[in-house]
CSV table of N, CA and C in Angstrom, one decimal:
chain,number,residue,atom,x,y,z
H,1,SER,N,99.2,126.5,110.0
H,1,SER,CA,99.0,125.9,111.3
H,1,SER,C,99.2,124.4,111.1
H,2,PHE,N,100.0,123.8,112.1
H,2,PHE,CA,100.3,122.4,112.0
H,2,PHE,C,99.3,121.6,112.8
H,3,HIS,N,99.1,120.4,112.4
H,3,HIS,CA,98.3,119.4,113.2
H,3,HIS,C,99.3,118.8,114.2
H,4,VAL,N,99.1,119.1,115.4
H,4,VAL,CA,99.9,118.5,116.5
H,4,VAL,C,99.1,117.3,117.0
H,5,ALA,N,99.8,116.1,117.0
H,5,ALA,CA,99.1,114.9,117.4
H,5,ALA,C,98.7,115.0,118.9
H,6,SER,N,97.5,114.6,119.2
H,6,SER,CA,97.0,114.6,120.5
H,6,SER,C,97.1,113.1,121.1
H,7,ALA,N,97.1,113.0,122.4
H,7,ALA,CA,97.3,111.8,123.1
H,7,ALA,C,96.2,110.7,122.7
H,8,SER,N,95.1,111.2,122.2
H,8,SER,CA,94.0,110.3,121.8
H,8,SER,C,94.3,109.6,120.5
H,9,ASP,N,95.2,110.2,119.7
H,9,ASP,CA,95.5,109.6,118.4
H,9,ASP,C,96.2,108.2,118.6
H,10,THR,N,96.0,107.3,117.7
H,10,THR,CA,96.7,106.0,117.9
H,10,THR,C,98.2,106.2,117.5
H,11,PHE,N,99.0,105.3,118.1
H,11,PHE,CA,100.4,105.4,117.9
H,11,PHE,C,100.7,104.9,116.5
H,12,ASP,N,101.7,105.4,115.8
H,12,ASP,CA,102.2,104.9,114.5
H,12,ASP,C,103.0,103.7,114.7
H,13,LYS,N,103.0,102.8,113.7
H,13,LYS,CA,103.8,101.6,113.8
H,13,LYS,C,105.3,101.8,113.8
H,14,MET,N,106.0,101.1,114.6
H,14,MET,CA,107.5,101.1,114.6
H,14,MET,C,107.9,99.7,114.1
H,15,LEU,N,108.7,99.8,113.0
H,15,LEU,CA,109.1,98.6,112.3
H,15,LEU,C,110.6,98.4,112.3
H,16,PRO,N,111.0,97.1,112.5
H,16,PRO,CA,112.5,96.8,112.6
H,16,PRO,C,113.1,96.9,111.2
H,17,SER,N,112.3,96.8,110.1
H,17,SER,CA,112.9,96.9,108.8
H,17,SER,C,111.8,97.3,107.8
H,18,LEU,N,112.2,97.7,106.6
H,18,LEU,CA,111.2,98.0,105.6
H,18,LEU,C,111.1,96.8,104.6
H,19,PRO,N,110.1,96.8,103.7
H,19,PRO,CA,110.0,95.7,102.7
H,19,PRO,C,111.3,95.6,101.9
H,20,GLU,N,111.7,94.4,101.7
H,20,GLU,CA,113.0,94.1,101.0
H,20,GLU,C,113.2,94.8,99.7
H,21,GLU,N,112.0,94.8,98.9
H,21,GLU,CA,112.2,95.4,97.6
H,21,GLU,C,112.5,96.9,97.7
H,22,SER,N,112.1,97.6,98.7
H,22,SER,CA,112.5,99.0,98.8
H,22,SER,C,113.9,99.2,99.3
H,23,MET,N,114.4,98.2,100.1
H,23,MET,CA,115.8,98.3,100.6
H,23,MET,C,116.8,97.9,99.5
H,24,ALA,N,116.3,97.3,98.4
H,24,ALA,CA,117.2,96.8,97.4
H,24,ALA,C,117.8,98.0,96.6
H,25,GLN,N,117.0,99.0,96.4
H,25,GLN,CA,117.5,100.2,95.6
H,25,GLN,C,117.5,101.4,96.5
H,26,ILE,N,118.7,101.8,96.9
H,26,ILE,CA,118.8,102.9,97.8
H,26,ILE,C,119.3,104.1,97.0
H,27,GLN,N,118.6,105.2,97.2
H,27,GLN,CA,119.0,106.5,96.5
H,27,GLN,C,119.4,107.5,97.6
H,28,LYS,N,120.6,107.9,97.5
H,28,LYS,CA,121.1,109.0,98.5
H,28,LYS,C,120.5,110.3,98.1
H,29,GLY,N,120.1,111.0,99.1
H,29,GLY,CA,119.7,112.4,98.8
H,29,GLY,C,118.2,112.5,98.8
H,30,CYS,N,117.7,113.6,99.4
H,30,CYS,CA,116.2,113.9,99.4
H,30,CYS,C,116.1,115.2,100.1
H,31,SER,N,114.9,115.7,100.2
H,31,SER,CA,114.7,117.0,100.8
H,31,SER,C,113.7,116.7,102.0
H,32,GLY,N,114.0,117.4,103.1
H,32,GLY,CA,113.1,117.3,104.2
H,32,GLY,C,113.6,117.8,105.5
H,33,SER,N,112.8,117.8,106.5
H,33,SER,CA,113.1,118.4,107.7
H,33,SER,C,112.2,117.9,108.8
H,34,ILE,N,112.8,117.7,110.0
H,34,ILE,CA,112.0,117.4,111.2
H,34,ILE,C,111.9,118.8,111.9
H,35,ASP,N,110.7,119.3,111.9
H,35,ASP,CA,110.5,120.7,112.4
H,35,ASP,C,110.2,120.8,113.9
H,36,ILE,N,109.4,119.8,114.3
H,36,ILE,CA,108.8,119.9,115.7
H,36,ILE,C,108.9,118.5,116.4
H,37,VAL,N,109.4,118.4,117.6
H,37,VAL,CA,109.4,117.2,118.3
H,37,VAL,C,108.7,117.5,119.7
H,38,ASN,N,107.7,116.8,120.0
H,38,ASN,CA,106.9,117.0,121.2
H,38,ASN,C,106.6,118.5,121.5
H,39,GLY,N,106.2,119.1,120.4
H,39,GLY,CA,105.7,120.5,120.5
H,39,GLY,C,106.8,121.5,120.5
H,40,MET,N,108.1,121.1,120.4
H,40,MET,CA,109.2,122.1,120.5
H,40,MET,C,109.9,122.3,119.2
H,41,SER,N,110.1,123.5,118.8
H,41,SER,CA,110.8,123.9,117.6
H,41,SER,C,111.6,125.1,117.9
H,42,PRO,N,112.9,125.2,117.6
H,42,PRO,CA,113.7,124.1,117.0
H,42,PRO,C,113.8,122.9,118.0
H,43,VAL,N,114.1,121.8,117.4
H,43,VAL,CA,114.1,120.5,118.1
H,43,VAL,C,115.2,120.6,119.1
H,44,PRO,N,114.9,120.3,120.4
H,44,PRO,CA,116.0,120.4,121.4
H,44,PRO,C,116.9,119.1,121.4
H,45,SER,N,118.1,119.2,122.0
H,45,SER,CA,119.0,118.1,121.9
H,45,SER,C,118.7,117.0,122.9
H,46,SER,N,117.8,117.4,123.8
H,46,SER,CA,117.4,116.3,124.8
H,46,SER,C,115.9,116.4,125.0
H,47,ILE,N,115.3,115.2,125.0
H,47,ILE,CA,113.8,115.2,125.2
H,47,ILE,C,113.6,114.4,126.4
H,48,ILE,N,112.8,114.9,127.3
H,48,ILE,CA,112.3,114.1,128.5
H,48,ILE,C,110.9,113.7,128.2
H,49,SER,N,110.7,112.4,128.1
H,49,SER,CA,109.3,112.0,127.8
H,49,SER,C,109.0,110.7,128.5
H,50,GLU,N,107.8,110.6,128.9
H,50,GLU,CA,107.4,109.3,129.6
H,50,GLU,C,107.3,108.2,128.6
H,51,GLU,N,106.6,108.4,127.5
H,51,GLU,CA,106.4,107.3,126.6
H,51,GLU,C,106.2,107.7,125.2
H,52,THR,N,106.0,109.0,124.9
H,52,THR,CA,105.6,109.4,123.5
H,52,THR,C,106.6,110.4,122.9
H,53,LEU,N,106.9,110.1,121.6
H,53,LEU,CA,107.5,111.1,120.8
H,53,LEU,C,106.5,111.5,119.7
H,54,SER,N,106.3,112.8,119.5
H,54,SER,CA,105.4,113.3,118.5
H,54,SER,C,106.3,114.1,117.6
H,55,VAL,N,106.3,113.8,116.3
H,55,VAL,CA,107.2,114.4,115.4
H,55,VAL,C,106.5,115.0,114.2
H,56,ASN,N,106.8,116.2,113.8
H,56,ASN,CA,106.2,116.9,112.6
H,56,ASN,C,107.3,117.3,111.7
H,57,GLY,N,107.1,117.3,110.4
H,57,GLY,CA,108.1,117.8,109.5
H,57,GLY,C,107.6,117.7,108.1
H,58,TRP,N,108.5,117.6,107.1
H,58,TRP,CA,108.1,117.4,105.7
H,58,TRP,C,109.2,116.6,105.0
H,59,PHE,N,108.9,116.0,103.9
H,59,PHE,CA,109.8,115.1,103.2
H,59,PHE,C,109.4,115.1,101.7
H,60,ALA,N,110.4,115.1,100.8
H,60,ALA,CA,110.1,114.9,99.4
H,60,ALA,C,111.3,114.2,98.8
H,61,ALA,N,111.0,113.3,97.8
H,61,ALA,CA,112.1,112.7,97.1
H,61,ALA,C,113.0,113.7,96.5
H,62,SER,N,112.4,114.8,95.9
H,62,SER,CA,113.1,116.0,95.5
H,62,SER,C,112.2,117.2,95.5
H,63,ALA,N,112.5,118.1,96.4
H,63,ALA,CA,111.7,119.3,96.5
H,63,ALA,C,112.0,120.2,95.3
H,64,GLU,N,113.2,120.3,94.8
H,64,GLU,CA,113.6,121.1,93.7
H,64,GLU,C,112.8,120.7,92.4
H,65,LYS,N,112.6,119.4,92.2
H,65,LYS,CA,111.9,118.9,91.1
H,65,LYS,C,110.4,118.7,91.3
H,66,GLY,N,110.0,118.9,92.6
H,66,GLY,CA,108.6,118.7,92.9
H,66,GLY,C,108.1,117.3,92.9
H,67,ILE,N,109.0,116.4,93.4
H,67,ILE,CA,108.7,114.9,93.5
H,67,ILE,C,108.4,114.5,94.9
H,68,PRO,N,107.1,114.3,95.3
H,68,PRO,CA,106.8,113.9,96.6
H,68,PRO,C,107.2,112.4,96.8
H,69,ALA,N,107.3,112.0,98.1
H,69,ALA,CA,107.5,110.5,98.3
H,69,ALA,C,106.2,109.8,98.4
H,70,ASP,N,106.2,108.5,98.1
H,70,ASP,CA,105.0,107.7,98.2
H,70,ASP,C,104.7,107.5,99.6
H,71,LYS,N,105.8,107.3,100.4
H,71,LYS,CA,105.6,107.0,101.8
H,71,LYS,C,106.9,107.6,102.6
H,72,THR,N,106.6,108.1,103.7
H,72,THR,CA,107.7,108.7,104.5
H,72,THR,C,107.8,108.0,105.9
H,73,TYR,N,109.0,107.8,106.3
H,73,TYR,CA,109.3,107.1,107.6
H,73,TYR,C,110.3,108.0,108.4
H,74,ILE,N,110.1,108.0,109.7
H,74,ILE,CA,111.1,108.6,110.5
H,74,ILE,C,112.0,107.4,111.0
H,75,THR,N,113.3,107.7,111.0
H,75,THR,CA,114.2,106.6,111.6
H,75,THR,C,114.7,107.0,112.9
H,76,LEU,N,114.7,106.1,113.8
H,76,LEU,CA,115.2,106.2,115.2
H,76,LEU,C,116.4,105.2,115.3
H,77,THR,N,117.6,105.8,115.4
H,77,THR,CA,118.8,104.9,115.3
H,77,THR,C,119.5,105.0,116.7
H,78,ASP,N,119.8,103.9,117.3
H,78,ASP,CA,120.4,103.9,118.6
H,78,ASP,C,121.9,103.9,118.4
H,79,LYS,N,122.6,103.9,119.6
H,79,LYS,CA,124.1,104.0,119.6
H,79,LYS,C,124.8,102.9,118.8
H,80,SER,N,124.2,101.7,118.9
H,80,SER,CA,124.8,100.5,118.2
H,80,SER,C,124.5,100.5,116.7
H,81,GLY,N,123.7,101.5,116.2
H,81,GLY,CA,123.4,101.5,114.8
H,81,GLY,C,122.1,100.8,114.4
H,82,LYS,N,121.4,100.3,115.4
H,82,LYS,CA,120.1,99.6,115.1
H,82,LYS,C,119.1,100.7,114.7
H,83,VAL,N,118.4,100.5,113.6
H,83,VAL,CA,117.5,101.4,113.1
H,83,VAL,C,116.0,100.9,113.2
H,84,THR,N,115.2,101.8,113.7
H,84,THR,CA,113.7,101.5,113.8
H,84,THR,C,113.1,102.5,112.8
H,85,TYR,N,112.2,102.0,112.0
H,85,TYR,CA,111.5,102.8,111.0
H,85,TYR,C,110.1,103.1,111.6
H,86,ILE,N,109.7,104.4,111.6
H,86,ILE,CA,108.4,104.7,112.2
H,86,ILE,C,107.5,105.3,111.1
H,87,GLU,N,106.3,104.7,110.9
H,87,GLU,CA,105.4,105.2,109.9
H,87,GLU,C,104.9,106.6,110.2
H,88,THR,N,104.5,107.4,109.2
H,88,THR,CA,104.0,108.7,109.4
H,88,THR,C,102.7,108.9,108.7
H,89,LYS,N,101.9,109.9,109.0
H,89,LYS,CA,100.7,110.2,108.3
H,89,LYS,C,100.9,111.5,107.5
H,90,PRO,N,100.4,111.6,106.3
H,90,PRO,CA,100.7,112.9,105.5
H,90,PRO,C,99.8,114.0,106.0
H,91,VAL,N,100.4,115.2,106.0
H,91,VAL,CA,99.6,116.4,106.3
H,91,VAL,C,100.0,117.5,105.3
H,92,GLY,N,99.1,118.5,105.1
H,92,GLY,CA,99.3,119.6,104.2
H,92,GLY,C,100.4,120.5,104.6
H,93,ARG,N,101.2,120.9,103.7
H,93,ARG,CA,102.3,121.9,104.0
H,93,ARG,C,102.3,123.0,102.9
H,94,PRO,N,101.4,123.9,102.9
H,94,PRO,CA,101.4,125.0,101.9
H,94,PRO,C,102.7,125.8,101.9
H,95,ASP,N,103.4,125.9,103.0
H,95,ASP,CA,104.6,126.6,103.1
H,95,ASP,C,105.7,126.0,102.2
H,96,VAL,N,105.7,124.6,102.1
H,96,VAL,CA,106.7,123.9,101.3
H,96,VAL,C,106.4,124.2,99.8
H,97,VAL,N,105.1,124.2,99.5
H,97,VAL,CA,104.7,124.5,98.1
H,97,VAL,C,105.2,126.0,97.7
H,98,GLN,N,105.0,126.9,98.6
H,98,GLN,CA,105.4,128.3,98.4
H,98,GLN,C,106.9,128.4,98.2
H,99,VAL,N,107.7,127.8,99.0
H,99,VAL,CA,109.1,127.9,98.9
H,99,VAL,C,109.7,127.3,97.6
H,100,PHE,N,109.2,126.1,97.3
H,100,PHE,CA,109.7,125.3,96.2
H,100,PHE,C,108.9,125.5,94.9
H,101,LYS,N,107.8,126.2,94.9
H,101,LYS,CA,107.0,126.5,93.8
H,101,LYS,C,106.5,125.2,93.0
H,102,HIS,N,106.2,124.2,93.8
H,102,HIS,CA,105.7,122.9,93.2
H,102,HIS,C,104.4,122.5,94.0
H,103,PRO,N,103.2,122.7,93.3
H,103,PRO,CA,102.0,122.3,94.0
H,103,PRO,C,101.9,120.8,94.3
H,104,GLU,N,102.7,120.0,93.6
H,104,GLU,CA,102.7,118.6,93.9
H,104,GLU,C,103.2,118.2,95.3
H,105,LEU,N,103.8,119.2,96.0
H,105,LEU,CA,104.3,119.0,97.3
H,105,LEU,C,103.3,119.4,98.4
H,106,LYS,N,102.1,119.6,98.0
H,106,LYS,CA,101.1,120.2,99.0
H,106,LYS,C,100.9,119.2,100.2
H,107,MET,N,101.1,117.9,100.0
H,107,MET,CA,100.9,117.0,101.1
H,107,MET,C,102.3,116.4,101.5
H,108,ALA,N,103.3,117.2,101.4
H,108,ALA,CA,104.7,116.7,101.7
H,108,ALA,C,104.9,116.6,103.2
H,109,GLY,N,104.0,117.2,104.0
H,109,GLY,CA,104.1,117.2,105.4
H,109,GLY,C,103.8,115.9,106.0
H,110,PHE,N,104.4,115.7,107.2
H,110,PHE,CA,104.0,114.4,107.9
H,110,PHE,C,103.9,114.7,109.4
H,111,VAL,N,103.2,113.8,110.1
H,111,VAL,CA,103.1,113.8,111.5
H,111,VAL,C,103.2,112.4,112.0
H,112,SER,N,103.8,112.2,113.1
H,112,SER,CA,103.9,110.8,113.6
H,112,SER,C,104.0,110.9,115.1
H,113,GLN,N,103.3,109.9,115.7
H,113,GLN,CA,103.4,109.8,117.2
H,113,GLN,C,103.6,108.4,117.5
H,114,PHE,N,104.7,108.1,118.3
H,114,PHE,CA,105.1,106.8,118.6
H,114,PHE,C,105.5,106.6,120.0
H,115,ASN,N,105.4,105.3,120.4
H,115,ASN,CA,105.6,104.9,121.8
H,115,ASN,C,107.1,104.6,122.0
H,116,ILE,N,107.8,105.3,122.9
H,116,ILE,CA,109.2,105.0,123.1
H,116,ILE,C,109.4,104.4,124.5
H,117,SER,N,108.3,103.8,125.1
H,117,SER,CA,108.4,103.3,126.4
H,117,SER,C,109.4,102.1,126.5
H,118,ASP,N,109.6,101.4,125.4
H,118,ASP,CA,110.5,100.3,125.3
H,118,ASP,C,111.9,100.7,125.1
H,119,GLU,N,112.1,101.9,124.7
H,119,GLU,CA,113.5,102.4,124.4
H,119,GLU,C,114.2,102.8,125.7
H,120,ALA,N,115.5,102.7,125.7
H,120,ALA,CA,116.3,103.0,126.9
H,120,ALA,C,116.6,104.5,127.0
H,121,ASN,N,116.9,104.9,128.2
H,121,ASN,CA,117.5,106.2,128.4
H,121,ASN,C,118.8,106.3,127.6
H,122,SER,N,118.9,107.0,126.5
H,122,SER,CA,120.1,106.9,125.8
H,122,SER,C,120.1,108.0,124.7
H,123,ASP,N,121.2,107.9,123.9
H,123,ASP,CA,121.4,108.8,122.8
H,123,ASP,C,120.9,108.1,121.5
H,124,TYR,N,120.1,108.9,120.7
H,124,TYR,CA,119.6,108.4,119.5
H,124,TYR,C,119.8,109.4,118.4
H,125,THR,N,119.5,109.0,117.1
H,125,THR,CA,119.5,109.9,116.0
H,125,THR,C,118.2,109.8,115.4
H,126,LEU,N,117.5,110.9,115.1
H,126,LEU,CA,116.3,110.9,114.4
H,126,LEU,C,116.6,111.3,112.9
H,127,GLY,N,116.1,110.6,112.0
H,127,GLY,CA,116.4,110.8,110.6
H,127,GLY,C,115.1,110.6,109.7
H,128,LEU,N,115.3,110.8,108.4
H,128,LEU,CA,114.2,110.6,107.5
H,128,LEU,C,114.5,109.8,106.3
H,129,VAL,N,113.6,108.9,105.9
H,129,VAL,CA,113.7,108.1,104.7
H,129,VAL,C,112.3,108.1,104.0
H,130,GLY,N,112.3,107.9,102.7
H,130,GLY,CA,111.0,107.9,102.0
H,130,GLY,C,111.1,106.9,100.9
H,131,ILE,N,110.0,106.4,100.5
H,131,ILE,CA,110.0,105.5,99.4
H,131,ILE,C,109.3,106.2,98.2
H,132,HIS,N,110.0,106.2,97.1
H,132,HIS,CA,109.4,106.8,95.8
H,132,HIS,C,109.8,105.9,94.7
H,133,ASP,N,108.8,105.5,93.9
H,133,ASP,CA,109.1,104.7,92.7
H,133,ASP,C,109.8,103.4,93.1
H,134,GLY,N,109.5,102.8,94.2
H,134,GLY,CA,110.2,101.6,94.6
H,134,GLY,C,111.6,101.8,95.1
H,135,LYS,N,112.1,103.0,95.2
H,135,LYS,CA,113.4,103.2,95.7
H,135,LYS,C,113.4,103.9,97.1
H,136,LEU,N,114.3,103.5,97.9
H,136,LEU,CA,114.4,104.1,99.2
H,136,LEU,C,115.3,105.4,99.2
H,137,ASN,N,114.7,106.5,99.4
H,137,ASN,CA,115.4,107.8,99.4
H,137,ASN,C,115.9,108.0,100.8
H,138,VAL,N,117.2,108.1,101.0
H,138,VAL,CA,117.8,108.3,102.3
H,138,VAL,C,118.4,109.7,102.4
H,139,CYS,N,117.9,110.4,103.4
H,139,CYS,CA,118.5,111.8,103.6
H,139,CYS,C,119.8,111.7,104.4
H,140,ASP,N,120.7,112.6,104.1
H,140,ASP,CA,121.9,112.7,104.9
H,140,ASP,C,121.6,113.8,106.0
H,141,TYR,N,120.5,113.5,106.6
H,141,TYR,CA,119.9,114.5,107.6
H,141,TYR,C,119.7,113.8,108.9
H,142,ALA,N,120.3,114.3,110.0
H,142,ALA,CA,120.1,113.6,111.2
H,142,ALA,C,120.1,114.6,112.4
H,143,ILE,N,119.2,114.3,113.3
H,143,ILE,CA,119.1,115.1,114.5
H,143,ILE,C,119.5,114.3,115.7
H,144,PRO,N,120.6,114.6,116.4
H,144,PRO,CA,121.0,113.8,117.6
H,144,PRO,C,120.0,114.2,118.7
H,145,ILE,N,119.5,113.2,119.4
H,145,ILE,CA,118.5,113.4,120.5
H,145,ILE,C,118.8,112.5,121.6
H,146,HIS,N,118.7,113.0,122.8
H,146,HIS,CA,118.8,112.2,124.0
H,146,HIS,C,117.5,112.0,124.6
H,147,ILE,N,117.1,110.7,124.7
H,147,ILE,CA,115.8,110.4,125.3
H,147,ILE,C,116.0,110.1,126.8
H,148,LYS,N,115.2,110.8,127.6
H,148,LYS,CA,115.3,110.5,129.0
H,148,LYS,C,113.9,110.3,129.5
H,149,LYS,N,113.7,109.1,130.2
H,149,LYS,CA,112.4,108.8,130.7
H,149,LYS,C,112.1,109.5,131.9
H,150,LEU,N,110.8,109.9,132.1
H,150,LEU,CA,110.3,110.4,133.3
H,150,LEU,C,110.2,109.2,134.2
H,151,ASP,N,110.8,109.2,135.4
H,151,ASP,CA,110.6,108.2,136.4
H,151,ASP,C,109.4,108.5,137.2
H,152,ILE,N,108.3,107.8,137.0
H,152,ILE,CA,107.1,108.2,137.7
H,152,ILE,C,107.2,107.8,139.2
H,153,SER,N,108.0,106.9,139.5
H,153,SER,CA,108.1,106.4,140.9
H,153,SER,C,108.8,107.4,141.8
H,154,GLU,N,109.5,108.4,141.2
H,154,GLU,CA,110.3,109.4,142.1
H,154,GLU,C,109.3,110.3,142.8
C-alpha cells in the first residue's frame, strides 16, 4: 500500500538548483521509477491539475548493488530546458526490496506533492535525480507530461 499525499500535507520545496558541491560531481545512471502521478498509474501523458502534482515512486543510486540515495529529487524540466528540483519524502517500498533482494532499499520509495500553479500550460519532462556520497546521480529516465490548468472561471 502506497502513501498517497493528501491535500492537507504541506507542499514540498521547489528549488531552482541544488547545492553546488553536489552539482560538481555528476554520475550518470541510477535506478528508479515514477509510478504514480496524481493517483494515476501508469502515468498519463497529460495531467489536468488546478495547482498540485502528487508524485510517488522509488529511487536508488544502484538497486543492483543495494545502494540507496541520501536524498531524492524529482526534476520538472520545461521546453526551454529550465530544471526545477522538487524535494521528496522517503517512504517504505518492500516491493523494491523483494525485487532486488537488498534490505538496504526498504526506504527507497518517495512521495512528493508540489504546487504547479506558477507553471504554464505546457509540455514538461518529469525525471529523477538523487544525491549519494556527495555525487549527483542522474537517471536517463524521463516521463513527458503535459500540464493543463483547470480554468476555474469557465
